[in-house]
Amino acid sequence: MTNSPTRKQLTKVIREGSPTDCILLLAQCDAEARRPLSDVAVVLFTELIEAHFKNPSAATLRKPDAARVAVLATGSLEQVISCDWHVIPDPELLIQVVDTFQPDWADAWVQHVLDENPYIMRHLHWLWDADLCERPNSESFIHGLLATHHFLHWPVETSALRATPALRDQRLRTTPAKQAQLIKDFWRFFEVKGRGEFSLGYLDLGSAWRSRFIELCDAGHMSRDRLLDASLAALTGDFNQAEARCFARLYTELEPTAKEHHARCDKLLALLAAEIPSTVSFAVKAVKQVNKSHPIPAADLIEALEPVFTLPSKGTVVEAIRLSKDAVKRTPEAKQAAIDGVVQGLLHRNEDVQEGTLSILENWFADASSEALEKLRDSAPVLPPTLRARALALYSTARHGP
C-alpha cells in the first residue's frame, strides 16, 4: 500500500463528486489507515445530503455519491448507521464499493437497516445476491422480502430490472441454488407474522403474493399440496384478521378439488372453532363443499359446528344451521346433539336467525335434552314478542305436554 490519503485529498475528491476517483484514492490503503478519514467523510456526506433535501433533484441526489463511497470505505458500523439508509448508493456502485473494501460490519449493517425499515431491502438485496454479505434470516428480512416483491429479479424479471447495470455482474445471475433458497424464504410467509405495513393483510400485498404463489405453483416451484396445507395451518396461527383473510383467499383461489378438500376435512372442521370470524366463515363454506361430495359423519360435523352458532355473521350461522339439518337428515339419532348446538342461535342478534332456529326446535323439540330446554326458556326474554311467545309455548309443551 502507498501512503495514506490526506483529509485534504479526500475532501477534494468528495467535492468534485467522482465516486470512481474516491474508490481509487481510498483503495491505496487498508481499513486501519482509512479509518481516521471517516469523520471527514461523514461530515461531508451529511452536508451534501442535507443540501439535497433542501433542493431535491436527480442531480443533488447523485452529488453525494463520492461521499457515500467515502463513508462506506472509511466508517465504523456506528458511523455508517448514523448516516441512515441514504448512504446506500445505486446497486452497481454499492456492489463495487463493498467488493473493493470488504467492510467487516457489512452483515451487522444490513441487518440493522432491515430492522429499522424492511422496505430498504430493495436497495440492499444486491449484496447477498452477489455473496458480499451473509444472507439475512430474521423476521425483518421476511418482512422486507414480502414488501419488495416488485424489485426481485426472480422469479419475475421486470424490464426495469433487466436494464439495471448491476445485473451484468455474473454473481447476480439466478442459479438453481438461489432459486431454492428464495422458495424456502417464501414458505416462511406462512409462519412469520406481519409488522404494520409489512404484512400480507396490507393494501395490495396480499393480492400480489397470492398471484405470485399460484404462478410459482403452476410453474412447479412450489408444491400445491404444501400450499393448501400451509394456508390452513396459517389460519390456526397468531396472524391477525387481515392476514388470515389472505391465507383463506389463497386456499380458495387455488381452487381445491373435492378430493383435496376431503383430504383436509379434519383441518377444516377444526377451523370452525377459530377465534377470527372471517376464518370461521371461510371454514363453513369449505366444510359445506366437503359435505356435499363426501358426507361428513354426523357426530363429527355437529360437534365441530357448535361454536359457530354464537358468531355475529348471519350468513355463517344460517349455513351452520343448514349443515346441522343435513346431518340430522342423514343420521336421525344425532338430533339431540344437533339441538344442543342450534339452540344457541336463539341468542343471535338477527331476527331471521332467531326465527330459523326456533322453527327447527319446533320440529325437533321431542328429542331436546333438559339442558337445551333450559337454554330455550332462558333465551325467551331477548326474543321479539312474537318469537318469545312461540319459544315459551314450545318450552311449556316440551315440559308438560300439549
PDB file of N, CA and C in Angstrom, residues 105-183:
ATOM      1  N   TRP A 105     -18.206  -4.878   8.892  1.00  0.00           N
ATOM      2  CA  TRP A 105     -19.507  -4.632   9.523  1.00  0.00           C
ATOM      3  C   TRP A 105     -20.679  -4.874   8.578  1.00  0.00           C
ATOM      4  N   ALA A 106     -20.438  -5.375   7.385  1.00  0.00           N
ATOM      5  CA  ALA A 106     -21.488  -5.474   6.365  1.00  0.00           C
ATOM      6  C   ALA A 106     -22.698  -6.269   6.858  1.00  0.00           C
ATOM      7  N   ASP A 107     -22.469  -7.438   7.465  1.00  0.00           N
ATOM      8  CA  ASP A 107     -23.584  -8.274   7.918  1.00  0.00           C
ATOM      9  C   ASP A 107     -24.432  -7.552   8.958  1.00  0.00           C
ATOM     10  N   ALA A 108     -23.757  -6.947   9.940  1.00  0.00           N
ATOM     11  CA  ALA A 108     -24.477  -6.262  11.021  1.00  0.00           C
ATOM     12  C   ALA A 108     -25.220  -5.034  10.490  1.00  0.00           C
ATOM     13  N   TRP A 109     -24.596  -4.335   9.563  1.00  0.00           N
ATOM     14  CA  TRP A 109     -25.228  -3.141   8.982  1.00  0.00           C
ATOM     15  C   TRP A 109     -26.492  -3.509   8.216  1.00  0.00           C
ATOM     16  N   VAL A 110     -26.405  -4.515   7.380  1.00  0.00           N
ATOM     17  CA  VAL A 110     -27.564  -4.955   6.600  1.00  0.00           C
ATOM     18  C   VAL A 110     -28.707  -5.330   7.530  1.00  0.00           C
ATOM     19  N   GLN A 111     -28.408  -6.084   8.579  1.00  0.00           N
ATOM     20  CA  GLN A 111     -29.462  -6.497   9.499  1.00  0.00           C
ATOM     21  C   GLN A 111     -30.067  -5.303  10.222  1.00  0.00           C
ATOM     22  N   HIS A 112     -29.229  -4.347  10.614  1.00  0.00           N
ATOM     23  CA  HIS A 112     -29.728  -3.147  11.302  1.00  0.00           C
ATOM     24  C   HIS A 112     -30.674  -2.363  10.391  1.00  0.00           C
ATOM     25  N   VAL A 113     -30.281  -2.172   9.150  1.00  0.00           N
ATOM     26  CA  VAL A 113     -31.113  -1.410   8.221  1.00  0.00           C
ATOM     27  C   VAL A 113     -32.463  -2.104   8.019  1.00  0.00           C
ATOM     28  N   LEU A 114     -32.452  -3.420   7.884  1.00  0.00           N
ATOM     29  CA  LEU A 114     -33.705  -4.161   7.701  1.00  0.00           C
ATOM     30  C   LEU A 114     -34.577  -4.066   8.946  1.00  0.00           C
ATOM     31  N   ASP A 115     -33.969  -4.122  10.127  1.00  0.00           N
ATOM     32  CA  ASP A 115     -34.737  -3.997  11.367  1.00  0.00           C
ATOM     33  C   ASP A 115     -35.406  -2.627  11.461  1.00  0.00           C
ATOM     34  N   GLU A 116     -34.688  -1.597  11.002  1.00  0.00           N
ATOM     35  CA  GLU A 116     -35.225  -0.244  11.054  1.00  0.00           C
ATOM     36  C   GLU A 116     -36.323  -0.035  10.016  1.00  0.00           C
ATOM     37  N   ASN A 117     -36.106  -0.562   8.821  1.00  0.00           N
ATOM     38  CA  ASN A 117     -37.072  -0.370   7.743  1.00  0.00           C
ATOM     39  C   ASN A 117     -36.913  -1.488   6.713  1.00  0.00           C
ATOM     40  N   PRO A 118     -37.708  -2.528   6.825  1.00  0.00           N
ATOM     41  CA  PRO A 118     -37.576  -3.662   5.902  1.00  0.00           C
ATOM     42  C   PRO A 118     -37.699  -3.288   4.433  1.00  0.00           C
ATOM     43  N   TYR A 119     -38.354  -2.176   4.139  1.00  0.00           N
ATOM     44  CA  TYR A 119     -38.548  -1.790   2.748  1.00  0.00           C
ATOM     45  C   TYR A 119     -37.222  -1.475   2.054  1.00  0.00           C
ATOM     46  N   ILE A 120     -36.191  -1.140   2.837  1.00  0.00           N
ATOM     47  CA  ILE A 120     -34.890  -0.792   2.262  1.00  0.00           C
ATOM     48  C   ILE A 120     -34.216  -2.038   1.687  1.00  0.00           C
ATOM     49  N   MET A 121     -34.825  -3.184   1.886  1.00  0.00           N
ATOM     50  CA  MET A 121     -34.299  -4.397   1.280  1.00  0.00           C
ATOM     51  C   MET A 121     -34.136  -4.243  -0.232  1.00  0.00           C
ATOM     52  N   ARG A 122     -34.982  -3.428  -0.848  1.00  0.00           N
ATOM     53  CA  ARG A 122     -34.889  -3.250  -2.301  1.00  0.00           C
ATOM     54  C   ARG A 122     -33.571  -2.608  -2.710  1.00  0.00           C
ATOM     55  N   HIS A 123     -32.914  -1.901  -1.785  1.00  0.00           N
ATOM     56  CA  HIS A 123     -31.615  -1.289  -2.075  1.00  0.00           C
ATOM     57  C   HIS A 123     -30.445  -2.182  -1.667  1.00  0.00           C
ATOM     58  N   LEU A 124     -30.714  -3.167  -0.805  1.00  0.00           N
ATOM     59  CA  LEU A 124     -29.626  -3.952  -0.219  1.00  0.00           C
ATOM     60  C   LEU A 124     -29.508  -5.372  -0.726  1.00  0.00           C
ATOM     61  N   HIS A 125     -30.573  -5.924  -1.314  1.00  0.00           N
ATOM     62  CA  HIS A 125     -30.543  -7.351  -1.636  1.00  0.00           C
ATOM     63  C   HIS A 125     -29.431  -7.720  -2.617  1.00  0.00           C
ATOM     64  N   TRP A 126     -28.916  -6.692  -3.329  1.00  0.00           N
ATOM     65  CA  TRP A 126     -27.808  -6.952  -4.248  1.00  0.00           C
ATOM     66  C   TRP A 126     -26.592  -7.520  -3.522  1.00  0.00           C
ATOM     67  N   LEU A 127     -26.402  -7.134  -2.269  1.00  0.00           N
ATOM     68  CA  LEU A 127     -25.199  -7.562  -1.548  1.00  0.00           C
ATOM     69  C   LEU A 127     -25.179  -9.060  -1.293  1.00  0.00           C
ATOM     70  N   TRP A 128     -26.286  -9.611  -0.784  1.00  0.00           N
ATOM     71  CA  TRP A 128     -26.248 -11.059  -0.571  1.00  0.00           C
ATOM     72  C   TRP A 128     -26.473 -11.822  -1.871  1.00  0.00           C
ATOM     73  N   ASP A 129     -27.136 -11.175  -2.830  1.00  0.00           N
ATOM     74  CA  ASP A 129     -27.253 -11.828  -4.133  1.00  0.00           C
ATOM     75  C   ASP A 129     -25.878 -12.018  -4.775  1.00  0.00           C
ATOM     76  N   ALA A 130     -24.973 -11.078  -4.496  1.00  0.00           N
ATOM     77  CA  ALA A 130     -23.619 -11.146  -5.045  1.00  0.00           C
ATOM     78  C   ALA A 130     -22.647 -11.807  -4.070  1.00  0.00           C
ATOM     79  N   ASP A 131     -23.186 -12.396  -2.989  1.00  0.00           N
ATOM     80  CA  ASP A 131     -22.361 -13.081  -1.985  1.00  0.00           C
ATOM     81  C   ASP A 131     -21.347 -12.157  -1.325  1.00  0.00           C
ATOM     82  N   LEU A 132     -21.741 -10.893  -1.132  1.00  0.00           N
ATOM     83  CA  LEU A 132     -20.858  -9.932  -0.481  1.00  0.00           C
ATOM     84  C   LEU A 132     -21.208  -9.736   0.992  1.00  0.00           C
ATOM     85  N   CYS A 133     -22.276 -10.354   1.429  1.00  0.00           N
ATOM     86  CA  CYS A 133     -22.604 -10.361   2.853  1.00  0.00           C
ATOM     87  C   CYS A 133     -23.428 -11.604   3.118  1.00  0.00           C
ATOM     88  N   GLU A 134     -23.591 -11.916   4.389  1.00  0.00           N
ATOM     89  CA  GLU A 134     -24.392 -13.076   4.758  1.00  0.00           C
ATOM     90  C   GLU A 134     -25.861 -12.798   4.461  1.00  0.00           C
ATOM     91  N   ARG A 135     -26.527 -13.792   3.924  1.00  0.00           N
ATOM     92  CA  ARG A 135     -27.959 -13.639   3.647  1.00  0.00           C
ATOM     93  C   ARG A 135     -28.708 -13.569   4.972  1.00  0.00           C
ATOM     94  N   PRO A 136     -29.477 -12.512   5.220  1.00  0.00           N
ATOM     95  CA  PRO A 136     -30.208 -12.409   6.499  1.00  0.00           C
ATOM     96  C   PRO A 136     -31.199 -13.546   6.658  1.00  0.00           C
ATOM     97  N   ASN A 137     -31.563 -13.795   7.916  1.00  0.00           N
ATOM     98  CA  ASN A 137     -32.515 -14.880   8.194  1.00  0.00           C
ATOM     99  C   ASN A 137     -33.543 -14.456   9.235  1.00  0.00           C
ATOM    100  N   SER A 138     -33.657 -13.153   9.446  1.00  0.00           N
ATOM    101  CA  SER A 138     -34.520 -12.636  10.506  1.00  0.00           C
ATOM    102  C   SER A 138     -35.942 -12.409  10.011  1.00  0.00           C
ATOM    103  N   GLU A 139     -36.825 -12.095  10.945  1.00  0.00           N
ATOM    104  CA  GLU A 139     -38.191 -11.761  10.567  1.00  0.00           C
ATOM    105  C   GLU A 139     -38.222 -10.464   9.753  1.00  0.00           C
ATOM    106  N   SER A 140     -37.319  -9.536  10.058  1.00  0.00           N
ATOM    107  CA  SER A 140     -37.252  -8.293   9.291  1.00  0.00           C
ATOM    108  C   SER A 140     -36.910  -8.574   7.837  1.00  0.00           C
ATOM    109  N   PHE A 141     -36.074  -9.573   7.613  1.00  0.00           N
ATOM    110  CA  PHE A 141     -35.747  -9.970   6.246  1.00  0.00           C
ATOM    111  C   PHE A 141     -36.998 -10.464   5.528  1.00  0.00           C
ATOM    112  N   ILE A 142     -37.794 -11.276   6.214  1.00  0.00           N
ATOM    113  CA  ILE A 142     -39.032 -11.782   5.609  1.00  0.00           C
ATOM    114  C   ILE A 142     -39.995 -10.633   5.336  1.00  0.00           C
ATOM    115  N   HIS A 143     -40.081  -9.680   6.252  1.00  0.00           N
ATOM    116  CA  HIS A 143     -40.937  -8.512   6.038  1.00  0.00           C
ATOM    117  C   HIS A 143     -40.471  -7.730   4.808  1.00  0.00           C
ATOM    118  N   GLY A 144     -39.155  -7.591   4.680  1.00  0.00           N
ATOM    119  CA  GLY A 144     -38.606  -6.879   3.534  1.00  0.00           C
ATOM    120  C   GLY A 144     -38.876  -7.610   2.235  1.00  0.00           C
ATOM    121  N   LEU A 145     -38.709  -8.922   2.268  1.00  0.00           N
ATOM    122  CA  LEU A 145     -38.956  -9.734   1.081  1.00  0.00           C
ATOM    123  C   LEU A 145     -40.419  -9.614   0.659  1.00  0.00           C
ATOM    124  N   LEU A 146     -41.295  -9.618   1.640  1.00  0.00           N
ATOM    125  CA  LEU A 146     -42.726  -9.525   1.381  1.00  0.00           C
ATOM    126  C   LEU A 146     -43.070  -8.189   0.717  1.00  0.00           C
ATOM    127  N   ALA A 147     -42.442  -7.111   1.185  1.00  0.00           N
ATOM    128  CA  ALA A 147     -42.815  -5.766   0.726  1.00  0.00           C
ATOM    129  C   ALA A 147     -42.112  -5.340  -0.555  1.00  0.00           C
ATOM    130  N   THR A 148     -41.114  -6.077  -0.998  1.00  0.00           N
ATOM    131  CA  THR A 148     -40.317  -5.625  -2.141  1.00  0.00           C
ATOM    132  C   THR A 148     -40.356  -6.607  -3.300  1.00  0.00           C
ATOM    133  N   HIS A 149     -41.471  -7.334  -3.429  1.00  0.00           N
ATOM    134  CA  HIS A 149     -41.534  -8.359  -4.466  1.00  0.00           C
ATOM    135  C   HIS A 149     -41.354  -7.790  -5.868  1.00  0.00           C
ATOM    136  N   HIS A 150     -41.689  -6.507  -6.075  1.00  0.00           N
ATOM    137  CA  HIS A 150     -41.537  -5.917  -7.408  1.00  0.00           C
ATOM    138  C   HIS A 150     -40.069  -5.699  -7.770  1.00  0.00           C
ATOM    139  N   PHE A 151     -39.183  -5.767  -6.770  1.00  0.00           N
ATOM    140  CA  PHE A 151     -37.775  -5.482  -7.032  1.00  0.00           C
ATOM    141  C   PHE A 151     -36.924  -6.737  -7.139  1.00  0.00           C
ATOM    142  N   LEU A 152     -37.526  -7.893  -6.926  1.00  0.00           N
ATOM    143  CA  LEU A 152     -36.777  -9.138  -7.047  1.00  0.00           C
ATOM    144  C   LEU A 152     -36.569  -9.468  -8.519  1.00  0.00           C
ATOM    145  N   HIS A 153     -35.379  -9.948  -8.876  1.00  0.00           N
ATOM    146  CA  HIS A 153     -35.159 -10.286 -10.279  1.00  0.00           C
ATOM    147  C   HIS A 153     -35.360 -11.782 -10.534  1.00  0.00           C
ATOM    148  N   TRP A 154     -36.025 -12.448  -9.618  1.00  0.00           N
ATOM    149  CA  TRP A 154     -36.534 -13.803  -9.843  1.00  0.00           C
ATOM    150  C   TRP A 154     -37.644 -14.020  -8.830  1.00  0.00           C
ATOM    151  N   PRO A 155     -38.709 -14.690  -9.171  1.00  0.00           N
ATOM    152  CA  PRO A 155     -38.955 -15.426 -10.408  1.00  0.00           C
ATOM    153  C   PRO A 155     -39.467 -14.576 -11.563  1.00  0.00           C
ATOM    154  N   VAL A 156     -39.796 -13.302 -11.326  1.00  0.00           N
ATOM    155  CA  VAL A 156     -40.299 -12.467 -12.407  1.00  0.00           C
ATOM    156  C   VAL A 156     -39.342 -11.308 -12.619  1.00  0.00           C
ATOM    157  N   GLU A 157     -38.763 -11.205 -13.798  1.00  0.00           N
ATOM    158  CA  GLU A 157     -37.860 -10.103 -14.114  1.00  0.00           C
ATOM    159  C   GLU A 157     -38.631  -9.018 -14.840  1.00  0.00           C
ATOM    160  N   THR A 158     -38.644  -7.812 -14.274  1.00  0.00           N
ATOM    161  CA  THR A 158     -39.291  -6.702 -14.955  1.00  0.00           C
ATOM    162  C   THR A 158     -38.304  -6.078 -15.925  1.00  0.00           C
ATOM    163  N   SER A 159     -38.808  -5.311 -16.882  1.00  0.00           N
ATOM    164  CA  SER A 159     -37.922  -4.655 -17.843  1.00  0.00           C
ATOM    165  C   SER A 159     -36.982  -3.697 -17.137  1.00  0.00           C
ATOM    166  N   ALA A 160     -37.486  -3.058 -16.055  1.00  0.00           N
ATOM    167  CA  ALA A 160     -36.633  -2.129 -15.304  1.00  0.00           C
ATOM    168  C   ALA A 160     -35.457  -2.857 -14.672  1.00  0.00           C
ATOM    169  N   LEU A 161     -35.716  -4.030 -14.131  1.00  0.00           N
ATOM    170  CA  LEU A 161     -34.635  -4.782 -13.510  1.00  0.00           C
ATOM    171  C   LEU A 161     -33.650  -5.297 -14.550  1.00  0.00           C
ATOM    172  N   ARG A 162     -34.164  -5.704 -15.701  1.00  0.00           N
ATOM    173  CA  ARG A 162     -33.264  -6.201 -16.735  1.00  0.00           C
ATOM    174  C   ARG A 162     -32.342  -5.091 -17.231  1.00  0.00           C
ATOM    175  N   ALA A 163     -32.808  -3.846 -17.083  1.00  0.00           N
ATOM    176  CA  ALA A 163     -31.998  -2.713 -17.526  1.00  0.00           C
ATOM    177  C   ALA A 163     -31.044  -2.233 -16.444  1.00  0.00           C
ATOM    178  N   THR A 164     -31.113  -2.813 -15.251  1.00  0.00           N
ATOM    179  CA  THR A 164     -30.251  -2.401 -14.153  1.00  0.00           C
ATOM    180  C   THR A 164     -28.824  -2.853 -14.424  1.00  0.00           C
ATOM    181  N   PRO A 165     -27.872  -1.916 -14.462  1.00  0.00           N
ATOM    182  CA  PRO A 165     -26.486  -2.291 -14.772  1.00  0.00           C
ATOM    183  C   PRO A 165     -25.919  -3.359 -13.849  1.00  0.00           C
ATOM    184  N   ALA A 166     -26.333  -3.341 -12.587  1.00  0.00           N
ATOM    185  CA  ALA A 166     -25.773  -4.298 -11.629  1.00  0.00           C
ATOM    186  C   ALA A 166     -26.027  -5.741 -12.049  1.00  0.00           C
ATOM    187  N   LEU A 167     -27.090  -5.948 -12.809  1.00  0.00           N
ATOM    188  CA  LEU A 167     -27.414  -7.314 -13.208  1.00  0.00           C
ATOM    189  C   LEU A 167     -26.403  -7.895 -14.199  1.00  0.00           C
ATOM    190  N   ARG A 168     -25.511  -7.047 -14.713  1.00  0.00           N
ATOM    191  CA  ARG A 168     -24.460  -7.563 -15.590  1.00  0.00           C
ATOM    192  C   ARG A 168     -23.425  -8.351 -14.796  1.00  0.00           C
ATOM    193  N   ASP A 169     -23.409  -8.129 -13.466  1.00  0.00           N
ATOM    194  CA  ASP A 169     -22.487  -8.871 -12.606  1.00  0.00           C
ATOM    195  C   ASP A 169     -22.900 -10.337 -12.598  1.00  0.00           C
ATOM    196  N   GLN A 170     -21.997 -11.211 -13.010  1.00  0.00           N
ATOM    197  CA  GLN A 170     -22.318 -12.634 -13.120  1.00  0.00           C
ATOM    198  C   GLN A 170     -22.763 -13.240 -11.791  1.00  0.00           C
ATOM    199  N   ARG A 171     -22.284 -12.657 -10.692  1.00  0.00           N
ATOM    200  CA  ARG A 171     -22.648 -13.198  -9.379  1.00  0.00           C
ATOM    201  C   ARG A 171     -24.134 -13.028  -9.086  1.00  0.00           C
ATOM    202  N   LEU A 172     -24.771 -12.100  -9.798  1.00  0.00           N
ATOM    203  CA  LEU A 172     -26.182 -11.827  -9.555  1.00  0.00           C
ATOM    204  C   LEU A 172     -27.100 -12.704 -10.387  1.00  0.00           C
ATOM    205  N   ARG A 173     -26.524 -13.475 -11.289  1.00  0.00           N
ATOM    206  CA  ARG A 173     -27.356 -14.328 -12.125  1.00  0.00           C
ATOM    207  C   ARG A 173     -28.060 -15.373 -11.257  1.00  0.00           C
ATOM    208  N   THR A 174     -29.303 -15.615 -11.597  1.00  0.00           N
ATOM    209  CA  THR A 174     -30.083 -16.589 -10.848  1.00  0.00           C
ATOM    210  C   THR A 174     -29.544 -17.991 -11.090  1.00  0.00           C
ATOM    211  N   THR A 175     -29.375 -18.738 -10.010  1.00  0.00           N
ATOM    212  CA  THR A 175     -28.921 -20.123 -10.091  1.00  0.00           C
ATOM    213  C   THR A 175     -29.963 -21.015  -9.437  1.00  0.00           C
ATOM    214  N   PRO A 176     -29.945 -22.303  -9.716  1.00  0.00           N
ATOM    215  CA  PRO A 176     -30.897 -23.208  -9.055  1.00  0.00           C
ATOM    216  C   PRO A 176     -30.808 -23.133  -7.533  1.00  0.00           C
ATOM    217  N   ALA A 177     -29.591 -22.968  -7.007  1.00  0.00           N
ATOM    218  CA  ALA A 177     -29.432 -22.886  -5.546  1.00  0.00           C
ATOM    219  C   ALA A 177     -30.102 -21.629  -4.998  1.00  0.00           C
ATOM    220  N   LYS A 178     -29.939 -20.512  -5.706  1.00  0.00           N
ATOM    221  CA  LYS A 178     -30.564 -19.268  -5.253  1.00  0.00           C
ATOM    222  C   LYS A 178     -32.084 -19.355  -5.367  1.00  0.00           C
ATOM    223  N   GLN A 179     -32.560 -19.989  -6.412  1.00  0.00           N
ATOM    224  CA  GLN A 179     -34.000 -20.171  -6.559  1.00  0.00           C
ATOM    225  C   GLN A 179     -34.553 -20.997  -5.404  1.00  0.00           C
ATOM    226  N   ALA A 180     -33.854 -22.061  -5.076  1.00  0.00           N
ATOM    227  CA  ALA A 180     -34.307 -22.938  -3.992  1.00  0.00           C
ATOM    228  C   ALA A 180     -34.341 -22.187  -2.669  1.00  0.00           C
ATOM    229  N   GLN A 181     -33.314 -21.344  -2.423  1.00  0.00           N
ATOM    230  CA  GLN A 181     -33.272 -20.576  -1.177  1.00  0.00           C
ATOM    231  C   GLN A 181     -34.416 -19.575  -1.122  1.00  0.00           C
ATOM    232  N   LEU A 182     -34.704 -18.948  -2.255  1.00  0.00           N
ATOM    233  CA  LEU A 182     -35.786 -17.964  -2.281  1.00  0.00           C
ATOM    234  C   LEU A 182     -37.132 -18.635  -2.023  1.00  0.00           C
ATOM    235  N   ILE A 183     -37.317 -19.813  -2.566  1.00  0.00           N
ATOM    236  CA  ILE A 183     -38.557 -20.547  -2.312  1.00  0.00           C
ATOM    237  C   ILE A 183     -38.674 -20.880  -0.820  1.00  0.00           C
TER     238      ILE A 183
END
